Amino acid sequence: MENKIRYSDIFRTAWKGLKAQFWLLAGLLIGFTIIYSLLLIFAMPAAGETFTISGILVCVLCFFLFCLFQLGYLKNCFQTLDGEEPQFSSYGQVSRKLLSFLAAYIIYSIIISIGFALLVIPGIYLALRLQFFFASMVDENTGVFESFKRSWTITKGHSFSLFVVTLFMILICFIGQIALFVGLFAAIPLVILMYGVTFRRLTSPVA
């Protein structure tokens, strides 16, 4: 099978995209982190108190906001890879996919949990093979089950290469974390761009 995953190419392409739109991608991530953190602080009960109805509602709002940001931010990263400027309007565009994403994410989590319960390795394998359901929903506008089928198809024969890419992404995030956490605002968009590049390489008819 043709090898579509070239590690240096994935990193180089993602790095080029990060340099081109660093301030915008980092700014979106920083802005979301601040808003999300403030909402969580507001929702947390004081010492000795229990959660109030309003606190629970804010937590639910935070969860939906987090999911919406994931969708929109990945869309922004694909726009970056296409040589376009990330658009804030993307978050409104992907909002209609929110419920489908939630359903897909729950299904994905259940499948992976079952896989990890079966001596870990099946969980890792399933996580690698199904991970691009997210990218397919955002970049190809697929439905829940179609996105899983798409991910399973394009990753066939590439499990080891995807495992290596994943380890590299984890290493990048770790380096960003030890850089006083500030480095995460560069590491996270870089990793997401690498995820997007990998998806594009796997779906490309020509390596």
XYZ file of N, CA and C in Angstrom:
621
model
N 0.840 -1.203 0.000
C 0.000 0.000 0.000
C 0.871 1.247 0.000
N 0.453 2.238 -0.780
C 1.196 3.487 -0.889
C 1.241 4.212 0.457
N 2.432 4.655 0.833
C 2.590 5.357 2.098
C 2.272 6.837 1.911
N 1.155 7.279 2.446
C 0.754 8.673 2.322
C 1.197 9.508 3.516
N 1.727 8.851 4.537
C 2.116 9.555 5.752
C 3.630 9.700 5.799
N 4.086 10.902 5.540
C 5.506 11.223 5.635
C 5.659 12.211 6.783
N 6.343 11.794 7.831
C 6.391 12.559 9.070
C 6.931 13.979 8.874
N 8.020 14.100 8.130
C 8.614 15.425 7.926
C 7.674 16.332 7.152
N 6.965 15.764 6.196
C 6.027 16.545 5.388
C 4.867 17.046 6.246
N 4.347 16.186 7.113
C 3.230 16.574 7.987
C 3.645 17.698 8.918
N 4.807 17.556 9.542
C 5.267 18.596 10.467
C 5.580 19.891 9.719
N 6.250 19.783 8.604
C 6.647 20.975 7.851
C 5.425 21.756 7.364
N 4.436 21.055 6.864
C 3.226 21.721 6.372
C 2.460 22.379 7.513
N 2.356 21.670 8.644
C 1.658 22.224 9.800
C 2.408 23.434 10.360
N 3.719 23.337 10.415
C 4.536 24.441 10.925
C 4.407 25.672 10.028
N 4.361 25.461 8.738
C 4.190 26.570 7.799
C 2.853 27.264 8.035
N 1.803 26.467 8.245
C 0.495 27.039 8.528
C 0.473 27.798 9.843
N 1.149 27.248 10.862
C 1.195 27.908 12.164
C 1.893 29.260 12.067
N 3.004 29.308 11.350
C 3.730 30.568 11.195
C 2.899 31.610 10.459
N 2.100 31.141 9.493
C 1.301 32.067 8.693
C 0.158 32.691 9.486
N -0.419 31.928 10.412
C -1.595 32.411 11.152
C -1.423 32.261 12.657
N -0.180 32.346 13.128
C 0.072 32.078 14.547
C -0.734 32.981 15.471
N -0.673 34.288 15.252
C -1.308 35.216 16.183
C -2.811 35.046 16.213
N -3.401 34.737 15.077
C -4.850 34.548 15.044
C -5.257 33.244 15.713
N -4.559 32.161 15.375
C -4.882 30.867 15.975
C -4.605 30.861 17.475
N -3.479 31.448 17.872
C -3.154 31.520 19.302
C -4.125 32.445 20.017
N -4.489 33.545 19.366
C -5.423 34.490 19.979
C -6.793 33.888 20.210
N -7.287 33.111 19.239
C -8.575 32.435 19.404
C -8.530 31.464 20.574
N -7.428 30.731 20.672
C -7.277 29.749 21.750
C -7.184 30.433 23.110
N -6.430 31.516 23.179
C -6.295 32.255 24.436
C -7.624 32.867 24.853
N -8.320 33.474 23.875
C -9.612 34.089 24.169
C -10.622 33.082 24.674
N -10.669 31.918 24.021
C -11.601 30.879 24.465
C -11.235 30.388 25.856
N -9.948 30.195 26.107
C -9.497 29.706 27.416
C -9.920 30.657 28.526
N -9.789 31.951 28.294
C -10.175 32.944 29.299
C -11.672 32.901 29.561
N -12.467 32.918 28.487
C -13.926 32.900 28.637
C -14.385 31.609 29.310
N -13.836 30.490 28.878
C -14.214 29.184 29.422
C -13.859 29.094 30.905
N -12.674 29.578 31.259
C -12.235 29.533 32.654
C -13.112 30.405 33.547
N -13.473 31.589 33.059
C -14.328 32.480 33.836
C -15.710 31.873 34.065
N -16.238 31.220 33.048
C -17.547 30.572 33.188
C -17.484 29.436 34.201
N -16.407 28.656 34.163
C -16.259 27.557 35.115
C -16.116 28.075 36.544
N -15.369 29.147 36.709
C -15.221 29.745 38.038
C -16.571 30.203 38.566
N -17.367 30.794 37.681
C -18.697 31.259 38.066
C -19.597 30.085 38.463
N -19.409 28.948 37.798
C -20.275 27.787 38.044
C -19.903 27.028 39.307
N -18.633 27.102 39.719
C -18.178 26.339 40.868
C -18.814 26.857 42.167
N -19.324 25.958 43.002
C -19.927 26.382 44.276
C -18.863 26.819 45.274
N -19.239 27.671 46.192
C -18.314 28.110 47.236
C -18.055 26.952 48.197
N -17.007 27.100 48.998
C -16.639 26.040 49.950
C -17.811 25.721 50.873
N -18.123 24.441 50.975
C -19.201 24.007 51.854
C -20.575 24.066 51.225
N -20.668 24.560 50.004
C -21.958 24.646 49.317
C -22.053 23.578 48.237
N -23.262 23.337 47.789
C -23.494 22.386 46.709
C -23.804 23.144 45.427
N -23.805 22.410 44.326
C -24.105 23.034 43.040
C -25.539 23.567 43.026
N -25.692 24.760 42.495
C -27.023 25.334 42.322
C -27.509 25.016 40.912
N -28.788 25.256 40.661
C -29.347 25.033 39.326
C -28.610 25.888 38.299
N -28.364 27.141 38.676
C -27.666 28.026 37.741
C -26.247 27.534 37.478
N -25.603 26.986 38.518
C -24.255 26.462 38.346
C -24.232 25.271 37.404
N -25.220 24.397 37.546
C -25.311 23.224 36.660
C -25.561 23.659 35.226
N -26.423 24.647 35.050
C -26.728 25.154 33.705
C -25.486 25.769 33.056
N -24.692 26.457 33.859
C -23.457 27.047 33.334
C -22.469 25.948 32.929
N -22.401 24.871 33.707
C -21.525 23.745 33.367
C -21.948 23.103 32.048
N -23.253 22.948 31.871
C -23.774 22.399 30.613
C -23.434 23.338 29.459
N -23.603 24.643 29.698
C -23.257 25.637 28.689
C -21.779 25.555 28.326
N -20.929 25.377 29.324
C -19.492 25.261 29.095
C -19.163 24.051 28.224
N -19.849 22.953 28.488
C -19.611 21.736 27.710
C -19.963 21.953 26.246
N -21.136 22.536 25.983
C -21.551 22.794 24.606
C -20.627 23.816 23.952
N -20.202 24.807 24.719
C -19.293 25.824 24.199
C -17.957 25.194 23.821
N -17.486 24.267 24.650
C -16.229 23.581 24.379
C -16.320 22.767 23.084
N -17.426 22.060 22.923
C -17.620 21.252 21.718
C -17.715 22.137 20.471
N -18.428 23.253 20.587
C -18.550 24.176 19.466
C -17.191 24.757 19.098
N -16.398 25.081 20.108
C -15.071 25.625 19.836
C -14.206 24.597 19.116
N -14.276 23.339 19.524
C -13.499 22.298 18.851
C -13.834 22.224 17.373
N -15.129 22.259 17.063
C -15.563 22.202 15.672
C -15.064 23.417 14.893
N -15.310 24.603 15.443
C -14.929 25.821 14.748
C -13.429 25.975 14.614
N -12.688 25.579 15.644
C -11.235 25.735 15.616
C -10.609 24.796 14.592
N -11.143 23.584 14.490
C -10.640 22.667 13.470
C -10.945 23.220 12.084
N -12.125 23.814 11.922
C -12.476 24.450 10.657
C -11.484 25.569 10.346
N -11.119 26.368 11.355
C -10.127 27.431 11.187
C -8.784 26.860 10.747
N -8.418 25.718 11.310
C -7.141 25.096 10.955
C -7.157 24.591 9.511
N -8.284 24.058 9.070
C -8.388 23.640 7.672
C -8.322 24.850 6.748
N -8.919 25.958 7.156
C -8.829 27.185 6.372
C -7.381 27.633 6.270
N -6.641 27.520 7.359
C -5.223 27.876 7.361
C -4.447 27.009 6.387
N -4.724 25.712 6.401
C -4.035 24.788 5.496
C -4.378 25.068 4.037
N -5.543 25.651 3.800
C -5.946 26.016 2.444
C -5.404 27.381 2.020
N -4.590 28.002 2.893
C -4.013 29.292 2.571
C -4.964 30.453 2.791
N -6.056 30.204 3.531
C -7.035 31.238 3.800
C -6.855 31.760 5.230
N -7.421 32.922 5.489
C -7.410 33.456 6.850
C -8.564 32.846 7.628
N -8.306 32.297 8.805
C -9.378 31.715 9.621
C -10.491 32.735 9.874
N -11.721 32.295 9.713
C -12.875 33.175 9.857
C -13.651 32.850 11.135
N -14.017 33.886 11.878
C -14.809 33.680 13.081
C -16.201 33.153 12.740
N -16.659 33.448 11.523
C -17.974 32.980 11.085
C -18.040 31.456 10.999
N -16.869 30.816 11.004
C -16.831 29.351 10.936
C -17.575 28.716 12.102
N -17.571 29.391 13.250
C -18.216 28.830 14.436
C -19.733 28.779 14.267
N -20.256 29.749 13.552
C -21.679 29.717 13.245
C -21.996 28.661 12.204
N -21.090 28.495 11.243
C -21.293 27.513 10.183
C -21.312 26.086 10.708
N -20.439 25.809 11.667
C -20.343 24.435 12.181
C -21.330 24.167 13.309
N -22.034 25.196 13.752
C -22.944 25.010 14.887
C -24.035 23.988 14.572
N -24.408 23.895 13.305
C -25.450 22.929 12.934
C -24.958 21.480 13.043
N -23.629 21.309 13.161
C -23.062 19.974 13.310
C -22.881 19.597 14.774
N -23.258 20.487 15.684
C -22.949 20.282 17.099
C -23.575 19.008 17.653
N -24.860 18.817 17.428
C -25.521 17.626 17.971
C -24.981 16.349 17.341
N -24.690 16.396 16.043
C -24.113 15.230 15.374
C -22.741 14.912 15.947
N -21.962 15.960 16.213
C -20.629 15.767 16.797
C -20.739 15.157 18.190
N -21.677 15.653 18.985
C -21.860 15.113 20.329
C -22.215 13.629 20.273
N -23.116 13.268 19.359
C -23.507 11.867 19.208
C -22.311 11.020 18.780
N -21.537 11.535 17.813
C -20.371 10.805 17.319
C -19.315 10.669 18.407
N -19.120 11.737 19.177
C -18.110 11.713 20.239
C -18.474 10.700 21.318
N -19.756 10.619 21.654
C -20.209 9.642 22.653
C -19.971 8.221 22.141
N -20.325 7.983 20.882
C -20.114 6.667 20.286
C -18.628 6.312 20.265
N -17.809 7.282 19.868
C -16.355 7.086 19.814
C -15.814 6.745 21.201
N -16.265 7.478 22.207
C -15.792 7.252 23.578
C -16.171 5.864 24.075
N -17.384 5.427 23.757
C -17.833 4.096 24.177
C -16.999 3.011 23.502
N -16.772 3.169 22.196
C -15.992 2.177 21.450
C -14.578 2.081 22.001
N -13.959 3.235 22.232
C -12.579 3.246 22.723
C -12.507 2.673 24.144
N -13.499 2.992 24.969
C -13.525 2.473 26.341
C -13.613 0.954 26.339
N -14.446 0.413 25.472
C -14.558 -1.044 25.358
C -13.231 -1.631 24.895
N -12.602 -0.948 23.922
C -11.316 -1.419 23.413
C -10.245 -1.431 24.486
N -10.191 -0.396 25.312
C -9.189 -0.344 26.380
C -9.482 -1.372 27.467
N -10.750 -1.708 27.634
C -11.098 -2.744 28.609
C -10.602 -4.110 28.149
N -10.383 -4.235 26.838
C -9.876 -5.491 26.280
C -8.350 -5.435 26.156
N -7.683 -5.232 27.284
C -6.226 -5.275 27.376
C -5.526 -4.135 26.635
N -6.131 -2.965 26.555
C -5.514 -1.703 26.111
C -5.240 -1.632 24.608
N -4.500 -2.601 24.070
C -4.070 -2.521 22.670
C -5.244 -2.375 21.703
N -6.345 -3.116 21.874
C -7.492 -2.892 20.987
C -8.024 -1.458 21.061
N -7.957 -0.856 22.245
C -8.415 0.519 22.402
C -7.555 1.492 21.622
N -6.239 1.281 21.674
C -5.315 2.129 20.930
C -5.555 1.975 19.432
N -5.727 0.740 19.003
C -5.952 0.459 17.581
C -7.234 1.127 17.089
N -8.308 0.977 17.850
C -9.585 1.582 17.459
C -9.511 3.102 17.488
N -8.799 3.656 18.465
C -8.653 5.110 18.555
C -7.935 5.645 17.323
N -6.902 4.940 16.881
C -6.152 5.358 15.705
C -6.984 5.249 14.432
N -7.745 4.172 14.310
C -8.504 3.928 13.077
C -9.730 4.834 12.947
N -10.305 5.235 14.074
C -11.555 6.001 14.033
C -11.379 7.490 14.316
N -10.159 7.920 14.592
C -9.928 9.286 15.042
C -10.363 10.363 14.049
N -10.388 10.053 12.773
C -10.676 11.084 11.778
C -12.164 11.270 11.501
N -13.012 10.674 12.345
C -14.440 10.960 12.234
C -14.680 12.455 12.407
N -13.904 13.051 13.306
C -14.016 14.480 13.617
C -13.655 15.326 12.397
N -12.501 15.032 11.805
C -12.047 15.780 10.634
C -13.001 15.609 9.463
N -13.519 14.409 9.285
C -14.440 14.150 8.185
C -15.735 14.946 8.342
N -16.236 15.037 9.562
C -17.468 15.792 9.804
C -17.269 17.273 9.489
N -16.095 17.798 9.838
C -15.828 19.226 9.647
C -15.447 19.540 8.202
N -14.549 18.744 7.636
C -13.991 19.059 6.326
C -14.807 18.504 5.164
N -15.535 17.423 5.414
C -16.296 16.787 4.340
C -17.804 16.795 4.589
N -18.197 17.339 5.733
C -19.616 17.469 6.075
C -20.343 16.128 6.089
N -19.682 15.103 6.592
C -20.300 13.781 6.658
C -21.171 13.659 7.908
N -22.041 12.655 7.891
C -22.885 12.386 9.040
C -22.151 11.527 10.055
N -22.859 11.156 11.111
C -22.232 10.429 12.214
C -21.616 9.111 11.758
N -22.421 8.217 11.215
C -21.922 6.893 10.864
C -21.054 6.933 9.612
N -21.359 7.841 8.705
C -20.537 7.993 7.508
C -19.132 8.452 7.872
N -19.035 9.297 8.891
C -17.720 9.796 9.299
C -16.853 8.685 9.874
N -17.462 7.772 10.631
C -16.709 6.636 11.171
C -16.265 5.705 10.042
N -17.154 5.477 9.100
C -16.817 4.618 7.957
C -15.682 5.235 7.159
N -15.733 6.548 6.980
C -14.704 7.254 6.231
C -13.350 7.117 6.922
N -13.327 7.332 8.236
C -12.083 7.233 8.984
C -11.508 5.817 8.920
N -12.369 4.835 9.056
C -11.927 3.439 9.028
C -11.324 3.091 7.674
N -11.903 3.640 6.607
C -11.432 3.350 5.254
C -10.076 3.982 4.976
N -9.929 5.263 5.288
C -8.693 5.963 4.925
C -7.503 5.571 5.789
N -7.755 5.012 6.971
C -6.646 4.643 7.867
C -6.191 3.201 7.683
N -6.839 2.473 6.806
C -6.479 1.073 6.597
C -5.019 0.959 6.145
N -4.254 0.163 6.866
C -2.854 -0.055 6.526
C -1.911 1.019 7.038
N -2.429 1.988 7.804
C -1.588 3.091 8.273
C -1.520 3.178 9.800
N -1.913 2.126 10.478
C -2.010 2.185 11.940
C -0.685 2.527 12.609
N 0.400 1.882 12.184
C 1.687 2.149 12.831
C 2.146 3.576 12.571
N 2.001 4.043 11.347
C 2.403 5.414 11.020
C 1.587 6.421 11.824
N 0.309 6.154 11.984
C -0.548 7.043 12.772
C -0.155 7.011 14.247
N 0.269 5.865 14.715
C 0.734 5.749 16.104
C 1.971 6.620 16.327
N 2.884 6.609 15.374
C 4.094 7.426 15.469
C 3.734 8.912 15.454
N 2.824 9.291 14.553
C 2.389 10.694 14.477
C 1.756 11.120 15.800
N 0.953 10.243 16.377
C 0.294 10.548 17.649
C 1.311 10.741 18.764
N 2.321 9.887 18.809
C 3.377 10.038 19.820
C 4.103 11.367 19.639
N 4.327 11.763 18.404
C 4.990 13.024 18.118
C 4.123 14.194 18.595
N 2.827 14.099 18.390
C 1.908 15.144 18.845
C 1.924 15.256 20.372
N 1.933 14.108 21.034
C 1.975 14.102 22.498
C 3.261 14.753 22.995
N 4.377 14.455 22.321
C 5.661 15.047 22.685
C 5.627 16.570 22.535
N 5.024 17.050 21.446
C 4.920 18.491 21.214
C 4.112 19.152 22.328
N 2.997 18.534 22.706
C 2.172 19.082 23.794
C 2.916 19.057 25.121
N 3.689 18.011 25.345
C 4.465 17.913 26.585
C 5.500 19.030 26.657
N 6.172 19.285 25.537
C 7.163 20.364 25.493
C 6.485 21.706 25.738
N 5.298 21.884 25.139
C 4.552 23.115 25.352
C 4.132 23.288 26.797
N 3.821 22.174 27.458
C 3.380 22.228 28.852
C 4.521 22.589 29.795
N 5.696 22.031 29.544
C 6.806 22.318 30.457
C 7.357 23.725 30.218
N 6.975 24.347 29.101
C 7.390 25.734 28.837
C 6.422 26.678 29.547
N 6.253 26.435 30.852
C 5.394 27.262 31.717
C 3.958 27.344 31.208
N 3.513 26.327 30.499
C 2.167 26.211 29.949
C 1.897 27.209 28.825
N 2.655 28.289 28.753
C 2.457 29.272 27.691
C 2.705 28.637 26.327
N 3.633 27.696 26.295
C 3.952 27.023 25.042
C 2.798 26.237 24.466
N 1.806 25.925 25.287
C 0.642 25.186 24.797
C -0.145 25.981 23.768
N -0.080 27.315 23.850
C -0.817 28.140 22.899
C -0.172 28.119 21.518
N 1.016 27.549 21.431
C 1.642 27.281 20.138
C 1.553 25.798 19.815
N 1.715 24.956 20.850
C 1.727 23.513 20.647
C 0.364 22.985 20.211
N -0.704 23.483 20.834
C -2.043 22.971 20.517
C -2.444 23.253 19.072
N -2.328 24.508 18.586
C -2.668 24.712 17.171
C -1.761 23.937 16.233
N -0.476 23.769 16.592
C 0.430 22.990 15.752
C -0.034 21.546 15.652
N -0.423 20.967 16.778
C -0.893 19.579 16.799
C -2.185 19.425 15.998
N -3.098 20.369 16.135
C -4.357 20.295 15.390
C -4.103 20.454 13.893
N -3.171 21.322 13.532
C -2.795 21.459 12.128
C -2.180 20.159 11.605
N -1.357 19.502 12.414
C -0.785 18.210 12.021
C -1.877 17.167 11.817
N -2.866 17.189 12.692
C -4.024 16.285 12.562
C -4.730 16.539 11.231
N -4.930 17.828 10.912
C -5.584 18.184 9.661
C -4.764 17.801 8.449
N -3.460 18.022 8.515
C -2.587 17.650 7.400
C -2.617 16.141 7.179
N -2.554 15.380 8.263
C -2.582 13.917 8.161
C -3.869 13.450 7.500
N -4.994 14.045 7.909
C -6.281 13.697 7.304
C -6.265 14.007 5.804
N -5.768 15.180 5.461
C -5.728 15.568 4.046
C -4.828 14.631 3.243
N -3.724 14.204 3.819
C -2.840 13.284 3.108
C -3.518 11.941 2.886
N -4.223 11.477 3.898
C -4.891 10.169 3.769
C -6.041 10.204 2.784
N -6.687 11.345 2.642
C -7.829 11.448 1.719
C -7.411 11.882 0.333
N -6.137 12.241 0.172
C -5.661 12.657 -1.134
C -5.457 11.447 -2.032
N -5.902 11.534 -3.296
C -5.712 10.385 -4.213
C -4.264 10.156 -4.575
N -3.422 11.191 -4.375
C -2.008 11.077 -4.699
C -1.200 11.451 -3.468
N -0.237 10.666 -3.108
C 0.600 10.943 -1.940
C 1.457 12.168 -2.169
